[in-house]
Amino acid sequence: MPLLVLLAIFLFGRSAEAQYGGGTGDPSDPYLIYTAEQVNAIGAEPNDWDRHFKLMADIDLSGVTGTDFNIIGYYRTWQDHKPFTGVFDGSGKIISNFSYTSTDTDYIGLFGYVMGGNAVIKDLGLIDPNIDAGTGNCVGSLVAINIGTITNCYAQGGSVSGNDEVGGLVGWNKWRTISDCYSTSYVSGNWRVGGLAGFNDCAPITNCYSTGSVSGTTDVGGLVGNNEGTITNCYSTSYVLGNRRVGGLVGENGYEGYLGSTYGTISNCYSSGSVLGDGYVGGLAGYNRSGTIINCYSTSYVSGDSYVGGLVGENFWGGEVMASFWDIETSGQTASAGTGKTTAEMQTESTFSDAGWDFLVESVNGTEDIWWILEGQDYPRLSWELIGDGS
């Protein structure tokens, strides 16, 4: 091989490695990230967006402000886009003070566009992210538009704001899984605004929760603004404020597609934050359009002007609500799809087990052990919360 070709290969490899902290980007030898400069360098190298990265230290991005951060992966138009298709392993580390401020830019997040069956973001925490996209659409602290896998990630504190498809962690989640994630950030926007994700499109969200306040105009939810996928084993304690289609867990659930196909399922979930709106306001879901809600409950205080329910504001187009309950005392509501119960009844296991809910210890309703309860003291809680609390 000619000397010049060998030299070029050597220099290219050294250049790629030099801008990070080591590694070759291969699965067994990922690029190592130690500094804020190295994090910011990823977004400036589109040729590396199919590689593997590993965070080796906690990173403070407070020195990168305005629009200075190089967002990783982009989507401008159908013809002009390049996603991150690689693996980013946070290895349990955190990135703090990530900020981005613009007036009308779409697809804003640490990652702008993630796509692919092998694309993964895992084990990463964001502390005090502050994203203000102005009138921009598709905004999340971690990912703007996700068609990859996100697992064991979180956004703690801070705020995320934009126009449409705005989420505390992800703006728009499509087809792929978000699991074991949470957000405590304040989230605000106009349409499809959620504490964790703004819009969940034909995708599963499992074992996730949100606790930050959420405000918007239409399709506003404590966890997800608009859900056309599946939400399983999740909860929200978020304070939710909106105008139309406002819910403690989901603003709008369900969608009827071609040939009568329906999308939008919520199962084994609960909500307990206050929910305030004008129309189509529910403790769990504001508007259930052809969707399915099963084995869920709400203890949220609910207030609105029209189409208001303790569990669901309006159940529409054949939406199904099965084995699901709301607290008529804490909600202030006596009507809804589902079944209303007193606080004492809501803190009794048999209320739920008689409806087929699967609790720890009992095996009549299954052996997945999805729920547990301290009778007379608390409402049912998800089993993974018990494990997470170290109890």
Short mmCIF file of C-alpha atoms in Angstrom, two decimals:
data_model
loop_
_atom_site.label_atom_id
_atom_site.label_comp_id
_atom_site.label_asym_id
_atom_site.label_seq_id
_atom_site.Cartn_x
_atom_site.Cartn_y
_atom_site.Cartn_z
CA MET A 1 0.00 0.00 0.00
CA PRO A 2 1.42 3.45 -0.91
CA LEU A 3 2.95 5.42 1.94
CA LEU A 4 0.60 8.40 1.44
CA VAL A 5 -2.48 6.17 1.75
CA LEU A 6 -1.16 4.63 4.96
CA LEU A 7 -0.39 8.08 6.34
CA ALA A 8 -3.89 9.33 5.49
CA ILE A 9 -5.52 6.36 7.22
CA PHE A 10 -3.32 6.86 10.27
CA LEU A 11 -4.01 10.59 10.50
CA PHE A 12 -7.77 10.16 10.04
CA GLY A 13 -7.89 7.61 12.83
CA ARG A 14 -5.78 9.78 15.11
CA SER A 15 -7.94 12.84 14.35
CA ALA A 16 -11.17 11.05 15.28
CA GLU A 17 -9.66 9.65 18.46
CA ALA A 18 -8.00 12.92 19.45
CA GLN A 19 -11.24 14.87 19.67
CA TYR A 20 -12.58 12.38 22.23
CA GLY A 21 -10.88 10.78 25.21
CA GLY A 22 -9.83 7.54 23.57
CA GLY A 23 -11.38 4.52 21.89
CA THR A 24 -12.11 3.75 18.26
CA GLY A 25 -15.91 3.98 18.32
CA ASP A 26 -16.36 0.24 17.87
CA PRO A 27 -18.84 -1.66 20.09
CA SER A 28 -15.99 -3.26 22.05
CA ASP A 29 -13.93 -0.06 22.14
CA PRO A 30 -16.29 2.95 22.30
CA TYR A 31 -15.19 6.55 22.08
CA LEU A 32 -14.59 7.74 25.65
CA ILE A 33 -16.10 11.07 26.73
CA TYR A 34 -14.58 12.93 29.68
CA THR A 35 -15.20 16.65 29.07
CA ALA A 36 -17.80 19.16 27.91
CA GLU A 37 -15.68 19.84 24.83
CA GLN A 38 -15.76 16.17 23.90
CA VAL A 39 -19.54 16.00 24.31
CA ASN A 40 -19.93 19.04 22.08
CA ALA A 41 -17.54 17.55 19.53
CA ILE A 42 -19.90 14.63 18.83
CA GLY A 43 -22.48 16.91 17.23
CA ALA A 44 -19.84 18.46 14.99
CA GLU A 45 -18.87 15.08 13.51
CA PRO A 46 -21.82 13.58 11.58
CA ASN A 47 -19.56 10.79 10.33
CA ASP A 48 -19.37 9.53 13.91
CA TRP A 49 -23.11 9.35 14.49
CA ASP A 50 -23.20 5.62 13.81
CA ARG A 51 -20.48 4.90 16.38
CA HIS A 52 -20.45 3.87 20.04
CA PHE A 53 -19.78 6.35 22.85
CA LYS A 54 -19.32 5.97 26.59
CA LEU A 55 -19.51 8.76 29.16
CA MET A 56 -16.61 8.42 31.60
CA ALA A 57 -17.23 11.37 33.94
CA ASP A 58 -19.95 13.75 35.06
CA ILE A 59 -20.10 16.68 32.63
CA ASP A 60 -21.05 20.32 33.29
CA LEU A 61 -22.23 22.11 30.14
CA SER A 62 -22.88 25.47 31.79
CA GLY A 63 -20.17 27.03 29.63
CA VAL A 64 -22.10 26.19 26.44
CA THR A 65 -25.05 28.58 26.08
CA GLY A 66 -27.49 29.99 23.55
CA THR A 67 -27.24 27.95 20.36
CA ASP A 68 -23.58 27.01 20.86
CA PHE A 69 -24.20 23.36 21.60
CA ASN A 70 -23.78 21.07 18.59
CA ILE A 71 -26.97 19.00 18.65
CA ILE A 72 -26.31 15.34 17.86
CA GLY A 73 -28.34 14.24 14.83
CA TYR A 74 -30.63 16.50 12.83
CA TYR A 75 -33.89 16.49 10.94
CA ARG A 76 -34.66 19.49 8.73
CA THR A 77 -36.89 18.04 6.02
CA TRP A 78 -37.84 14.64 4.63
CA GLN A 79 -34.98 15.00 2.17
CA ASP A 80 -32.50 16.62 4.56
CA HIS A 81 -31.85 14.67 7.73
CA LYS A 82 -29.12 12.64 9.39
CA PRO A 83 -29.90 10.76 12.60
CA PHE A 84 -27.73 9.44 15.37
CA THR A 85 -27.83 5.68 14.78
CA GLY A 86 -25.16 4.59 17.24
CA VAL A 87 -25.04 3.87 20.96
CA PHE A 88 -24.53 6.42 23.72
CA ASP A 89 -23.83 4.75 27.06
CA GLY A 90 -24.11 7.23 29.92
CA SER A 91 -22.68 4.54 32.26
CA GLY A 92 -24.62 6.04 35.17
CA LYS A 93 -23.02 9.48 34.83
CA ILE A 94 -24.77 12.85 34.54
CA ILE A 95 -24.70 15.82 32.20
CA SER A 96 -25.65 18.97 34.08
CA ASN A 97 -26.74 22.43 32.93
CA PHE A 98 -27.39 21.54 29.30
CA SER A 99 -29.08 24.59 27.80
CA TYR A 100 -30.29 25.70 24.40
CA THR A 101 -32.14 28.91 23.62
CA SER A 102 -33.67 29.85 20.28
CA THR A 103 -36.75 31.65 19.02
CA ASP A 104 -38.23 29.26 16.47
CA THR A 105 -35.93 26.28 15.86
CA ASP A 106 -37.42 22.78 15.54
CA TYR A 107 -35.93 19.48 16.78
CA ILE A 108 -34.10 20.68 19.85
CA GLY A 109 -32.52 18.37 22.44
CA LEU A 110 -29.16 16.95 23.43
CA PHE A 111 -29.92 14.59 20.54
CA GLY A 112 -31.96 16.11 17.75
CA TYR A 113 -32.80 12.94 15.85
CA VAL A 114 -32.19 9.33 16.90
CA MET A 115 -33.22 6.50 14.58
CA GLY A 116 -32.61 2.83 13.95
CA GLY A 117 -32.99 -0.62 15.40
CA ASN A 118 -29.47 -0.43 16.83
CA ALA A 119 -29.70 3.16 18.08
CA VAL A 120 -29.59 3.25 21.89
CA ILE A 121 -29.29 5.92 24.58
CA LYS A 122 -28.96 4.41 28.03
CA ASP A 123 -27.99 5.00 31.66
CA LEU A 124 -27.79 8.79 31.38
CA GLY A 125 -29.02 11.55 33.68
CA LEU A 126 -29.60 15.20 32.84
CA ILE A 127 -29.52 17.59 35.78
CA ASP A 128 -31.12 21.04 35.38
CA PRO A 129 -31.52 21.04 31.60
CA ASN A 130 -32.97 24.32 30.33
CA ILE A 131 -34.35 24.24 26.80
CA ASP A 132 -36.28 27.19 25.36
CA ALA A 133 -37.16 26.63 21.70
CA GLY A 134 -39.54 29.58 21.47
CA THR A 135 -42.12 28.63 18.82
CA GLY A 136 -40.05 25.62 17.77
CA ASN A 137 -41.63 22.16 17.48
CA CYS A 138 -40.45 18.74 18.63
CA VAL A 139 -38.48 19.61 21.74
CA GLY A 140 -37.09 17.43 24.56
CA SER A 141 -34.21 17.73 26.98
CA LEU A 142 -32.67 14.40 25.88
CA VAL A 143 -34.09 13.70 22.41
CA ALA A 144 -36.24 15.79 20.08
CA ILE A 145 -37.43 12.95 17.83
CA ASN A 146 -36.72 9.40 18.88
CA ILE A 147 -36.99 6.29 16.72
CA GLY A 148 -34.41 4.43 18.78
CA THR A 149 -34.32 2.83 22.24
CA ILE A 150 -34.06 4.92 25.39
CA THR A 151 -33.61 3.15 28.70
CA ASN A 152 -32.70 4.14 32.25
CA CYS A 153 -32.44 7.86 31.51
CA TYR A 154 -33.84 10.87 33.31
CA ALA A 155 -34.19 14.65 33.37
CA GLN A 156 -34.12 16.15 36.84
CA GLY A 157 -35.16 19.75 37.42
CA GLY A 158 -34.80 22.51 34.88
CA SER A 159 -37.35 23.32 32.20
CA VAL A 160 -38.31 22.53 28.62
CA SER A 161 -40.47 24.80 26.47
CA GLY A 162 -41.59 24.99 22.87
CA ASN A 163 -44.72 24.88 20.73
CA ASP A 164 -45.81 21.40 19.55
CA GLU A 165 -44.57 17.97 20.69
CA VAL A 166 -42.78 19.13 23.81
CA GLY A 167 -41.66 16.67 26.49
CA GLY A 168 -39.54 16.70 29.61
CA LEU A 169 -37.34 13.96 28.18
CA VAL A 170 -38.48 13.36 24.58
CA GLY A 171 -40.44 15.53 22.16
CA TRP A 172 -41.74 12.85 19.77
CA ASN A 173 -41.29 9.13 20.41
CA LYS A 174 -42.07 6.92 17.42
CA TRP A 175 -42.12 3.11 17.13
CA ARG A 176 -39.33 2.45 19.65
CA THR A 177 -39.24 1.87 23.41
CA ILE A 178 -38.75 4.28 26.29
CA SER A 179 -38.29 2.28 29.51
CA ASP A 180 -37.23 2.89 33.11
CA CYS A 181 -37.04 6.65 32.60
CA TYR A 182 -38.38 9.70 34.41
CA SER A 183 -38.60 13.47 34.33
CA THR A 184 -39.08 16.04 37.08
CA SER A 185 -38.63 19.04 34.76
CA TYR A 186 -41.15 21.84 34.25
CA VAL A 187 -42.59 21.49 30.75
CA SER A 188 -44.57 24.09 28.82
CA GLY A 189 -45.84 24.43 25.29
CA ASN A 190 -48.93 24.75 23.15
CA TRP A 191 -50.02 21.41 21.67
CA ARG A 192 -49.03 17.86 22.64
CA VAL A 193 -47.17 18.66 25.83
CA GLY A 194 -46.16 15.96 28.33
CA GLY A 195 -44.05 15.60 31.44
CA LEU A 196 -42.03 12.78 29.87
CA ALA A 197 -42.94 12.86 26.16
CA GLY A 198 -45.02 15.23 24.08
CA PHE A 199 -46.23 12.71 21.50
CA ASN A 200 -45.99 8.90 21.69
CA ASP A 201 -46.66 7.41 18.26
CA CYS A 202 -47.16 3.62 17.96
CA ALA A 203 -44.46 3.06 20.57
CA PRO A 204 -44.23 1.48 24.03
CA ILE A 205 -43.44 3.46 27.18
CA THR A 206 -42.90 1.22 30.21
CA ASN A 207 -41.87 1.63 33.86
CA CYS A 208 -41.64 5.42 33.61
CA TYR A 209 -42.87 8.37 35.67
CA SER A 210 -43.06 12.15 35.81
CA THR A 211 -43.40 14.59 38.70
CA GLY A 212 -42.75 18.03 37.21
CA SER A 213 -45.45 20.60 36.44
CA VAL A 214 -46.84 20.61 32.90
CA SER A 215 -48.72 23.42 31.18
CA GLY A 216 -50.07 23.89 27.66
CA THR A 217 -53.13 24.55 25.56
CA THR A 218 -54.29 21.31 23.90
CA ASP A 219 -53.39 17.64 24.52
CA VAL A 220 -51.60 18.22 27.80
CA GLY A 221 -50.68 15.27 30.03
CA GLY A 222 -48.69 14.64 33.16
CA LEU A 223 -46.69 11.90 31.41
CA VAL A 224 -47.60 12.13 27.72
CA GLY A 225 -49.48 14.83 25.83
CA ASN A 226 -50.87 12.65 23.04
CA ASN A 227 -50.62 8.85 23.14
CA GLU A 228 -51.14 6.62 20.12
CA GLY A 229 -48.89 3.87 21.48
CA THR A 230 -48.87 1.79 24.66
CA ILE A 231 -48.16 3.09 28.14
CA THR A 232 -47.63 0.34 30.71
CA ASN A 233 -46.67 0.31 34.40
CA CYS A 234 -46.24 4.09 34.58
CA TYR A 235 -47.44 6.92 36.79
CA SER A 236 -47.52 10.68 37.10
CA THR A 237 -47.83 12.99 40.08
CA SER A 238 -47.45 16.09 37.89
CA TYR A 239 -49.54 19.21 38.33
CA VAL A 240 -51.18 19.65 34.94
CA LEU A 241 -52.69 22.85 33.58
CA GLY A 242 -54.22 23.28 30.13
CA ASN A 243 -57.28 24.27 28.15
CA ARG A 244 -58.54 21.34 26.11
CA ARG A 245 -57.91 17.60 26.42
CA VAL A 246 -56.02 17.69 29.70
CA GLY A 247 -55.20 14.62 31.80
CA GLY A 248 -53.19 13.65 34.85
CA LEU A 249 -51.36 10.97 32.86
CA VAL A 250 -52.32 11.59 29.21
CA GLY A 251 -54.06 14.49 27.51
CA GLU A 252 -55.45 12.53 24.56
CA ASN A 253 -55.34 8.75 24.27
CA GLY A 254 -56.12 6.77 21.14
CA TYR A 255 -56.47 7.08 17.42
CA GLU A 256 -58.57 5.25 14.83
CA GLY A 257 -56.65 4.48 11.68
CA TYR A 258 -57.27 2.65 8.43
CA LEU A 259 -59.58 -0.37 8.32
CA GLY A 260 -60.79 0.27 11.83
CA SER A 261 -57.40 -0.24 13.48
CA THR A 262 -57.11 1.52 16.80
CA TYR A 263 -54.07 2.73 18.68
CA GLY A 264 -53.61 4.00 22.21
CA THR A 265 -53.52 1.70 25.23
CA ILE A 266 -52.90 2.61 28.85
CA SER A 267 -52.56 -0.28 31.28
CA ASN A 268 -51.48 -0.66 34.91
CA CYS A 269 -50.93 3.07 35.38
CA TYR A 270 -52.05 5.76 37.81
CA SER A 271 -52.06 9.52 38.35
CA SER A 272 -52.26 11.60 41.49
CA GLY A 273 -51.44 15.22 40.57
CA SER A 274 -53.98 18.04 40.27
CA VAL A 275 -55.49 18.52 36.81
CA LEU A 276 -57.02 21.84 35.74
CA GLY A 277 -58.48 22.75 32.36
CA ASP A 278 -61.49 24.03 30.46
CA GLY A 279 -62.86 21.17 28.37
CA TYR A 280 -62.19 17.42 28.22
CA VAL A 281 -60.43 17.20 31.56
CA GLY A 282 -59.79 13.91 33.36
CA GLY A 283 -57.85 12.63 36.33
CA LEU A 284 -56.04 10.05 34.17
CA ALA A 285 -56.94 11.01 30.57
CA GLY A 286 -58.66 14.07 29.24
CA TYR A 287 -59.95 12.48 26.04
CA ASN A 288 -60.04 8.76 25.26
CA ARG A 289 -60.63 8.46 21.49
CA SER A 290 -61.04 4.82 20.48
CA GLY A 291 -58.30 3.95 22.95
CA THR A 292 -58.17 1.38 25.74
CA ILE A 293 -57.65 2.03 29.43
CA ILE A 294 -57.34 -1.02 31.64
CA ASN A 295 -56.32 -1.61 35.28
CA CYS A 296 -55.67 2.06 35.96
CA TYR A 297 -56.71 4.54 38.63
CA SER A 298 -56.59 8.21 39.53
CA THR A 299 -56.68 10.10 42.80
CA SER A 300 -56.12 13.47 41.09
CA TYR A 301 -58.08 16.57 41.96
CA VAL A 302 -59.88 17.49 38.74
CA SER A 303 -61.39 20.82 37.73
CA GLY A 304 -62.88 21.99 34.42
CA ASP A 305 -65.88 23.56 32.72
CA SER A 306 -67.15 20.87 30.35
CA TYR A 307 -66.59 17.16 29.74
CA VAL A 308 -64.93 16.64 33.10
CA GLY A 309 -64.41 13.25 34.74
CA GLY A 310 -62.68 11.76 37.74
CA LEU A 311 -60.85 9.27 35.51
CA VAL A 312 -61.64 10.29 31.92
CA GLY A 313 -62.98 13.61 30.69
CA GLU A 314 -64.67 12.18 27.59
CA ASN A 315 -64.77 8.61 26.31
CA PHE A 316 -65.29 8.84 22.56
CA TRP A 317 -65.63 6.65 19.43
CA GLY A 318 -65.95 3.37 21.27
CA GLY A 319 -63.09 3.92 23.66
CA GLU A 320 -62.87 1.19 26.30
CA VAL A 321 -62.32 1.72 30.02
CA MET A 322 -62.04 -1.55 31.94
CA ALA A 323 -61.33 -2.44 35.57
CA SER A 324 -60.32 1.16 36.27
CA PHE A 325 -61.19 3.45 39.16
CA TRP A 326 -61.07 6.98 40.53
CA ASP A 327 -61.36 8.47 44.00
CA ILE A 328 -64.61 10.43 44.18
CA GLU A 329 -63.45 12.26 47.32
CA THR A 330 -60.02 13.50 46.26
CA SER A 331 -61.11 14.22 42.68
CA GLY A 332 -64.20 16.22 43.56
CA GLN A 333 -65.91 14.38 40.68
CA THR A 334 -68.76 11.90 40.86
CA ALA A 335 -69.01 11.06 37.16
CA SER A 336 -66.64 9.45 34.66
CA ALA A 337 -66.02 6.37 32.59
CA GLY A 338 -64.69 3.78 35.00
CA THR A 339 -65.81 3.21 38.57
CA GLY A 340 -65.80 5.79 41.34
CA LYS A 341 -64.87 4.73 44.87
CA THR A 342 -64.37 6.36 48.25
CA THR A 343 -60.86 6.92 49.59
CA ALA A 344 -61.28 4.03 52.01
CA GLU A 345 -62.32 1.72 49.19
CA MET A 346 -59.43 2.92 47.04
CA GLN A 347 -57.04 1.94 49.82
CA THR A 348 -58.42 -1.61 50.03
CA GLU A 349 -56.78 -4.36 47.98
CA SER A 350 -59.98 -6.26 47.27
CA THR A 351 -61.41 -3.28 45.38
CA PHE A 352 -58.80 -3.93 42.73
CA SER A 353 -58.06 -7.65 43.09
CA ASP A 354 -61.76 -8.41 42.68
CA ALA A 355 -61.49 -6.65 39.31
CA GLY A 356 -58.58 -8.88 38.27
CA TRP A 357 -55.57 -6.77 39.27
CA ASP A 358 -52.37 -8.74 39.89
CA PHE A 359 -50.89 -8.01 43.34
CA LEU A 360 -47.83 -9.28 45.13
CA VAL A 361 -48.27 -12.60 46.94
CA GLU A 362 -51.65 -13.50 45.40
CA SER A 363 -51.57 -15.69 42.29
CA VAL A 364 -55.26 -15.89 41.37
CA ASN A 365 -54.93 -12.92 39.01
CA GLY A 366 -51.52 -13.85 37.64
CA THR A 367 -47.91 -14.13 38.76
CA GLU A 368 -46.44 -10.92 37.33
CA ASP A 369 -46.92 -9.19 40.73
CA ILE A 370 -47.62 -5.80 39.14
CA TRP A 371 -49.09 -4.04 42.20
CA TRP A 372 -48.64 -3.81 45.96
CA ILE A 373 -50.52 -1.86 48.63
CA LEU A 374 -50.37 -0.80 52.27
CA GLU A 375 -54.04 -1.22 53.04
CA GLY A 376 -55.71 1.65 54.87
CA GLN A 377 -52.62 3.83 54.46
CA ASP A 378 -52.02 4.28 50.75
CA TYR A 379 -53.30 3.54 47.26
CA PRO A 380 -51.91 0.74 45.09
CA ARG A 381 -48.37 1.28 43.93
CA LEU A 382 -46.41 -0.39 41.15
CA SER A 383 -44.09 -3.19 42.23
CA TRP A 384 -41.07 -1.63 40.55
CA GLU A 385 -41.55 1.38 42.86
CA LEU A 386 -41.14 -0.93 45.86
CA ILE A 387 -37.87 -2.23 44.44
CA GLY A 388 -36.74 1.31 43.54
CA ASP A 389 -37.44 2.54 47.06
CA GLY A 390 -35.17 -0.17 48.42
CA SER A 391 -37.96 -1.40 50.67
#
